[in-house]
Amino acid sequence: LWALEKYGLKPVDIRTLLSFGKKYPKLQLEHQICALGTTWLNANCQTRTVELGNSCGIRRTLTSVPYEIAWPRECVFAATSNTYDAP
């Protein structure tokens, strides 16, 4: 998250991620797009976040994924300006 802050950005929440996915559906077929602004602990005390992804590059998906220290290369992070507040 410090890398986002360094550029004046903040991670988006699930609401903003879903709006982004609606506006740019094809990007979801090319990348796994994570919303680091929405996290929670599951029943096993693992930190999770949400991801717009795809199933074999064909079908768009929304899934819960582990909040990782090392993320896969194909994963990108949705961010917005620190001064922007989602509607």
Tab-separated table of N, CA and C in Angstrom:
chain	number	residue	atom	x	y	z
A	1	LEU	N	0.813	-1.205	0.000
A	1	LEU	CA	0.000	0.000	0.000
A	1	LEU	C	0.855	1.266	0.000
A	2	TRP	N	2.047	1.160	0.564
A	2	TRP	CA	2.925	2.335	0.567
A	2	TRP	C	3.289	2.760	-0.845
A	3	ALA	N	3.383	1.784	-1.765
A	3	ALA	CA	3.722	2.125	-3.155
A	3	ALA	C	2.609	2.964	-3.783
A	4	LEU	N	1.354	2.662	-3.459
A	4	LEU	CA	0.248	3.475	-3.977
A	4	LEU	C	0.309	4.877	-3.382
A	5	GLU	N	0.506	4.940	-2.067
A	5	GLU	CA	0.556	6.232	-1.383
A	5	GLU	C	1.689	7.110	-1.921
A	6	LYS	N	2.775	6.478	-2.294
A	6	LYS	CA	3.938	7.198	-2.839
A	6	LYS	C	3.551	8.005	-4.087
A	7	TYR	N	2.568	7.500	-4.843
A	7	TYR	CA	2.121	8.163	-6.073
A	7	TYR	C	0.809	8.929	-5.882
A	8	GLY	N	0.420	9.153	-4.637
A	8	GLY	CA	-0.800	9.911	-4.364
A	8	GLY	C	-2.067	9.120	-4.633
A	9	LEU	N	-1.973	7.799	-4.532
A	9	LEU	CA	-3.116	6.932	-4.804
A	9	LEU	C	-3.550	6.198	-3.545
A	10	LYS	N	-4.779	5.698	-3.573
A	10	LYS	CA	-5.277	4.840	-2.498
A	10	LYS	C	-6.001	3.653	-3.142
A	11	PRO	N	-6.026	2.505	-2.461
A	11	PRO	CA	-6.715	1.341	-3.023
A	11	PRO	C	-8.223	1.571	-3.030
A	12	VAL	N	-8.885	0.995	-4.020
A	12	VAL	CA	-10.344	1.144	-4.102
A	12	VAL	C	-11.039	0.110	-3.231
A	13	ASP	N	-12.306	0.391	-2.926
A	13	ASP	CA	-13.124	-0.565	-2.195
A	13	ASP	C	-13.947	-1.381	-3.198
A	14	ILE	N	-14.716	-2.326	-2.697
A	14	ILE	CA	-15.458	-3.239	-3.584
A	14	ILE	C	-16.461	-2.473	-4.454
A	15	ARG	N	-17.082	-1.454	-3.901
A	15	ARG	CA	-18.075	-0.688	-4.674
A	15	ARG	C	-17.441	-0.038	-5.902
A	16	THR	N	-16.278	0.584	-5.701
A	16	THR	CA	-15.577	1.227	-6.806
A	16	THR	C	-15.054	0.189	-7.792
A	17	LEU	N	-14.583	-0.949	-7.278
A	17	LEU	CA	-14.102	-2.032	-8.144
A	17	LEU	C	-15.216	-2.536	-9.060
A	18	LEU	N	-16.407	-2.724	-8.513
A	18	LEU	CA	-17.532	-3.197	-9.328
A	18	LEU	C	-17.922	-2.165	-10.391
A	19	SER	N	-17.882	-0.891	-10.039
A	19	SER	CA	-18.171	0.163	-11.024
A	19	SER	C	-17.140	0.151	-12.140
A	20	PHE	N	-15.867	-0.038	-11.764
A	20	PHE	CA	-14.794	-0.120	-12.748
A	20	PHE	C	-15.011	-1.316	-13.679
A	21	GLY	N	-15.355	-2.465	-13.106
A	21	GLY	CA	-15.600	-3.672	-13.903
A	21	GLY	C	-16.756	-3.503	-14.878
A	22	LYS	N	-17.765	-2.767	-14.451
A	22	LYS	CA	-18.914	-2.517	-15.331
A	22	LYS	C	-18.506	-1.616	-16.503
A	23	LYS	N	-17.678	-0.611	-16.201
A	23	LYS	CA	-17.274	0.345	-17.240
A	23	LYS	C	-16.231	-0.250	-18.197
A	24	TYR	N	-15.338	-1.128	-17.680
A	24	TYR	CA	-14.249	-1.702	-18.487
A	24	TYR	C	-14.240	-3.229	-18.392
A	25	PRO	N	-15.269	-3.890	-18.878
A	25	PRO	CA	-15.375	-5.347	-18.704
A	25	PRO	C	-14.261	-6.155	-19.380
A	26	LYS	N	-13.722	-5.662	-20.478
A	26	LYS	CA	-12.684	-6.429	-21.181
A	26	LYS	C	-11.362	-6.488	-20.412
A	27	LEU	N	-11.071	-5.479	-19.601
A	27	LEU	CA	-9.837	-5.494	-18.806
A	27	LEU	C	-9.819	-6.677	-17.833
A	28	GLN	N	-10.986	-7.030	-17.364
A	28	GLN	CA	-11.125	-8.141	-16.428
A	28	GLN	C	-10.761	-9.471	-17.081
A	29	LEU	N	-10.907	-9.549	-18.382
A	29	LEU	CA	-10.549	-10.774	-19.089
A	29	LEU	C	-9.044	-10.860	-19.333
A	30	GLU	N	-8.344	-9.725	-19.196
A	30	GLU	CA	-6.895	-9.695	-19.405
A	30	GLU	C	-6.104	-9.760	-18.105
A	31	HIS	N	-6.682	-9.257	-17.013
A	31	HIS	CA	-5.961	-9.145	-15.746
A	31	HIS	C	-6.850	-9.559	-14.574
A	32	GLN	N	-6.201	-9.937	-13.489
A	32	GLN	CA	-6.892	-10.088	-12.211
A	32	GLN	C	-6.779	-8.728	-11.536
A	33	ILE	N	-7.905	-8.105	-11.210
A	33	ILE	CA	-7.900	-6.743	-10.676
A	33	ILE	C	-8.356	-6.792	-9.217
A	34	CYS	N	-7.460	-6.460	-8.304
A	34	CYS	CA	-7.733	-6.552	-6.870
A	34	CYS	C	-8.115	-5.203	-6.273
A	35	ALA	N	-8.988	-5.259	-5.275
A	35	ALA	CA	-9.397	-4.071	-4.525
A	35	ALA	C	-8.844	-4.190	-3.109
A	36	LEU	N	-7.655	-3.671	-2.890
A	36	LEU	CA	-7.024	-3.793	-1.582
A	36	LEU	C	-7.696	-2.937	-0.519
A	37	GLY	N	-8.635	-2.084	-0.919
A	37	GLY	CA	-9.364	-1.254	0.036
A	37	GLY	C	-10.492	-1.989	0.729
A	38	THR	N	-10.772	-3.220	0.336
A	38	THR	CA	-11.779	-4.053	0.987
A	38	THR	C	-11.091	-5.325	1.451
A	39	THR	N	-10.935	-5.469	2.755
A	39	THR	CA	-10.321	-6.670	3.324
A	39	THR	C	-11.128	-7.135	4.526
A	40	TRP	N	-11.007	-8.397	4.859
A	40	TRP	CA	-11.665	-8.978	6.029
A	40	TRP	C	-10.930	-10.252	6.420
A	41	LEU	N	-11.230	-10.752	7.623
A	41	LEU	CA	-10.690	-12.034	8.076
A	41	LEU	C	-11.745	-13.100	7.855
A	42	ASN	N	-11.345	-14.234	7.261
A	42	ASN	CA	-12.298	-15.329	7.094
A	42	ASN	C	-12.316	-16.171	8.368
A	43	ALA	N	-13.043	-17.275	8.362
A	43	ALA	CA	-13.189	-18.128	9.544
A	43	ALA	C	-11.858	-18.716	10.012
A	44	ASN	N	-10.882	-18.830	9.114
A	44	ASN	CA	-9.561	-19.363	9.461
A	44	ASN	C	-8.569	-18.257	9.818
A	45	CYS	N	-9.073	-17.048	10.053
A	45	CYS	CA	-8.244	-15.879	10.390
A	45	CYS	C	-7.254	-15.520	9.289
A	46	GLN	N	-7.617	-15.772	8.028
A	46	GLN	CA	-6.804	-15.366	6.887
A	46	GLN	C	-7.374	-14.061	6.338
A	47	THR	N	-6.500	-13.114	6.067
A	47	THR	CA	-6.949	-11.853	5.483
A	47	THR	C	-7.290	-12.094	4.013
A	48	ARG	N	-8.454	-11.619	3.605
A	48	ARG	CA	-8.942	-11.792	2.240
A	48	ARG	C	-9.262	-10.435	1.633
A	49	THR	N	-9.290	-10.399	0.294
A	49	THR	CA	-9.728	-9.227	-0.450
A	49	THR	C	-10.536	-9.718	-1.657
A	50	VAL	N	-11.062	-8.814	-2.444
A	50	VAL	CA	-11.855	-9.205	-3.611
A	50	VAL	C	-11.090	-8.943	-4.891
A	51	GLU	N	-11.438	-9.721	-5.897
A	51	GLU	CA	-10.747	-9.648	-7.181
A	51	GLU	C	-11.743	-9.812	-8.314
A	52	LEU	N	-11.651	-8.922	-9.294
A	52	LEU	CA	-12.345	-9.137	-10.555
A	52	LEU	C	-11.389	-9.979	-11.387
A	53	GLY	N	-11.830	-11.125	-11.802
A	53	GLY	CA	-10.966	-12.008	-12.571
A	53	GLY	C	-11.710	-12.601	-13.739
A	54	ASN	N	-11.232	-13.754	-14.175
A	54	ASN	CA	-11.885	-14.420	-15.295
A	54	ASN	C	-11.671	-15.913	-15.177
A	55	SER	N	-12.519	-16.629	-15.847
A	55	SER	CA	-12.430	-18.079	-15.907
A	55	SER	C	-11.911	-18.445	-17.287
A	56	CYS	N	-10.638	-18.794	-17.374
A	56	CYS	CA	-9.988	-19.176	-18.636
A	56	CYS	C	-10.054	-18.065	-19.684
A	57	GLY	N	-10.112	-16.821	-19.234
A	57	GLY	CA	-10.137	-15.694	-20.167
A	57	GLY	C	-11.439	-15.554	-20.914
A	58	ILE	N	-12.478	-16.263	-20.468
A	58	ILE	CA	-13.753	-16.248	-21.186
A	58	ILE	C	-14.857	-15.589	-20.373
A	59	ARG	N	-15.021	-16.031	-19.134
A	59	ARG	CA	-16.135	-15.572	-18.303
A	59	ARG	C	-15.604	-14.690	-17.178
A	60	ARG	N	-16.239	-13.543	-16.952
A	60	ARG	CA	-15.839	-12.628	-15.882
A	60	ARG	C	-16.272	-13.182	-14.530
A	61	THR	N	-15.441	-12.979	-13.491
A	61	THR	CA	-15.755	-13.482	-12.160
A	61	THR	C	-15.445	-12.438	-11.093
A	62	LEU	N	-16.074	-12.588	-9.939
A	62	LEU	CA	-15.761	-11.820	-8.740
A	62	LEU	C	-15.487	-12.852	-7.657
A	63	THR	N	-14.279	-12.831	-7.095
A	63	THR	CA	-13.915	-13.850	-6.119
A	63	THR	C	-13.226	-13.239	-4.903
A	64	SER	N	-13.246	-14.010	-3.845
A	64	SER	CA	-12.507	-13.686	-2.629
A	64	SER	C	-11.142	-14.353	-2.754
A	65	VAL	N	-10.072	-13.601	-2.547
A	65	VAL	CA	-8.717	-14.145	-2.683
A	65	VAL	C	-7.893	-13.806	-1.449
A	66	PRO	N	-6.857	-14.610	-1.158
A	66	PRO	CA	-5.988	-14.290	-0.024
A	66	PRO	C	-5.249	-12.978	-0.253
A	67	TYR	N	-5.133	-12.205	0.795
A	67	TYR	CA	-4.359	-10.965	0.759
A	67	TYR	C	-2.906	-11.370	0.895
A	68	GLU	N	-2.155	-11.273	-0.185
A	68	GLU	CA	-0.811	-11.853	-0.264
A	68	GLU	C	0.305	-10.848	0.006
A	69	ILE	N	1.451	-11.377	0.350
A	69	ILE	CA	2.654	-10.555	0.436
A	69	ILE	C	3.287	-10.485	-0.954
A	70	ALA	N	3.286	-11.599	-1.665
A	70	ALA	CA	3.799	-11.656	-3.044
A	70	ALA	C	2.623	-12.003	-3.953
A	71	TRP	N	2.262	-11.081	-4.830
A	71	TRP	CA	1.110	-11.265	-5.698
A	71	TRP	C	1.549	-11.861	-7.034
A	72	PRO	N	0.649	-12.624	-7.687
A	72	PRO	CA	0.971	-13.159	-9.021
A	72	PRO	C	1.198	-12.010	-10.013
A	73	ARG	N	2.019	-12.258	-11.021
A	73	ARG	CA	2.312	-11.235	-12.044
A	73	ARG	C	1.085	-10.699	-12.749
A	74	GLU	N	0.120	-11.578	-12.983
A	74	GLU	CA	-1.061	-11.154	-13.744
A	74	GLU	C	-2.031	-10.306	-12.921
A	75	CYS	N	-1.727	-10.106	-11.657
A	75	CYS	CA	-2.598	-9.341	-10.778
A	75	CYS	C	-2.246	-7.856	-10.846
A	76	VAL	N	-3.272	-7.018	-10.984
A	76	VAL	CA	-3.091	-5.570	-10.940
A	76	VAL	C	-3.989	-5.023	-9.831
A	77	PHE	N	-3.692	-3.837	-9.383
A	77	PHE	CA	-4.418	-3.266	-8.255
A	77	PHE	C	-5.169	-2.022	-8.679
A	78	ALA	N	-6.456	-2.004	-8.403
A	78	ALA	CA	-7.269	-0.838	-8.726
A	78	ALA	C	-6.991	0.229	-7.679
A	79	ALA	N	-6.741	1.445	-8.140
A	79	ALA	CA	-6.448	2.556	-7.238
A	79	ALA	C	-7.064	3.828	-7.791
A	80	THR	N	-7.209	4.785	-6.930
A	80	THR	CA	-7.750	6.075	-7.318
A	80	THR	C	-6.965	7.165	-6.594
A	81	SER	N	-7.163	8.385	-6.986
A	81	SER	CA	-6.477	9.512	-6.357
A	81	SER	C	-6.862	9.607	-4.884
A	82	ASN	N	-5.925	10.013	-4.049
A	82	ASN	CA	-6.213	10.210	-2.630
A	82	ASN	C	-7.305	11.253	-2.398
A	83	THR	N	-7.528	12.127	-3.358
A	83	THR	CA	-8.511	13.195	-3.197
A	83	THR	C	-9.887	12.810	-3.736
A	84	TYR	N	-10.021	11.627	-4.346
A	84	TYR	CA	-11.295	11.196	-4.942
A	84	TYR	C	-12.095	10.408	-3.929
A	85	ASP	N	-13.365	10.747	-3.761
A	85	ASP	CA	-14.281	9.964	-2.945
A	85	ASP	C	-15.348	9.376	-3.844
A	86	ALA	N	-15.505	8.053	-3.784
A	86	ALA	CA	-16.503	7.373	-4.628
A	86	ALA	C	-17.899	7.857	-4.271
A	87	PRO	N	-18.791	7.913	-5.259
A	87	PRO	CA	-20.164	8.361	-5.005
A	87	PRO	C	-20.917	7.404	-4.109
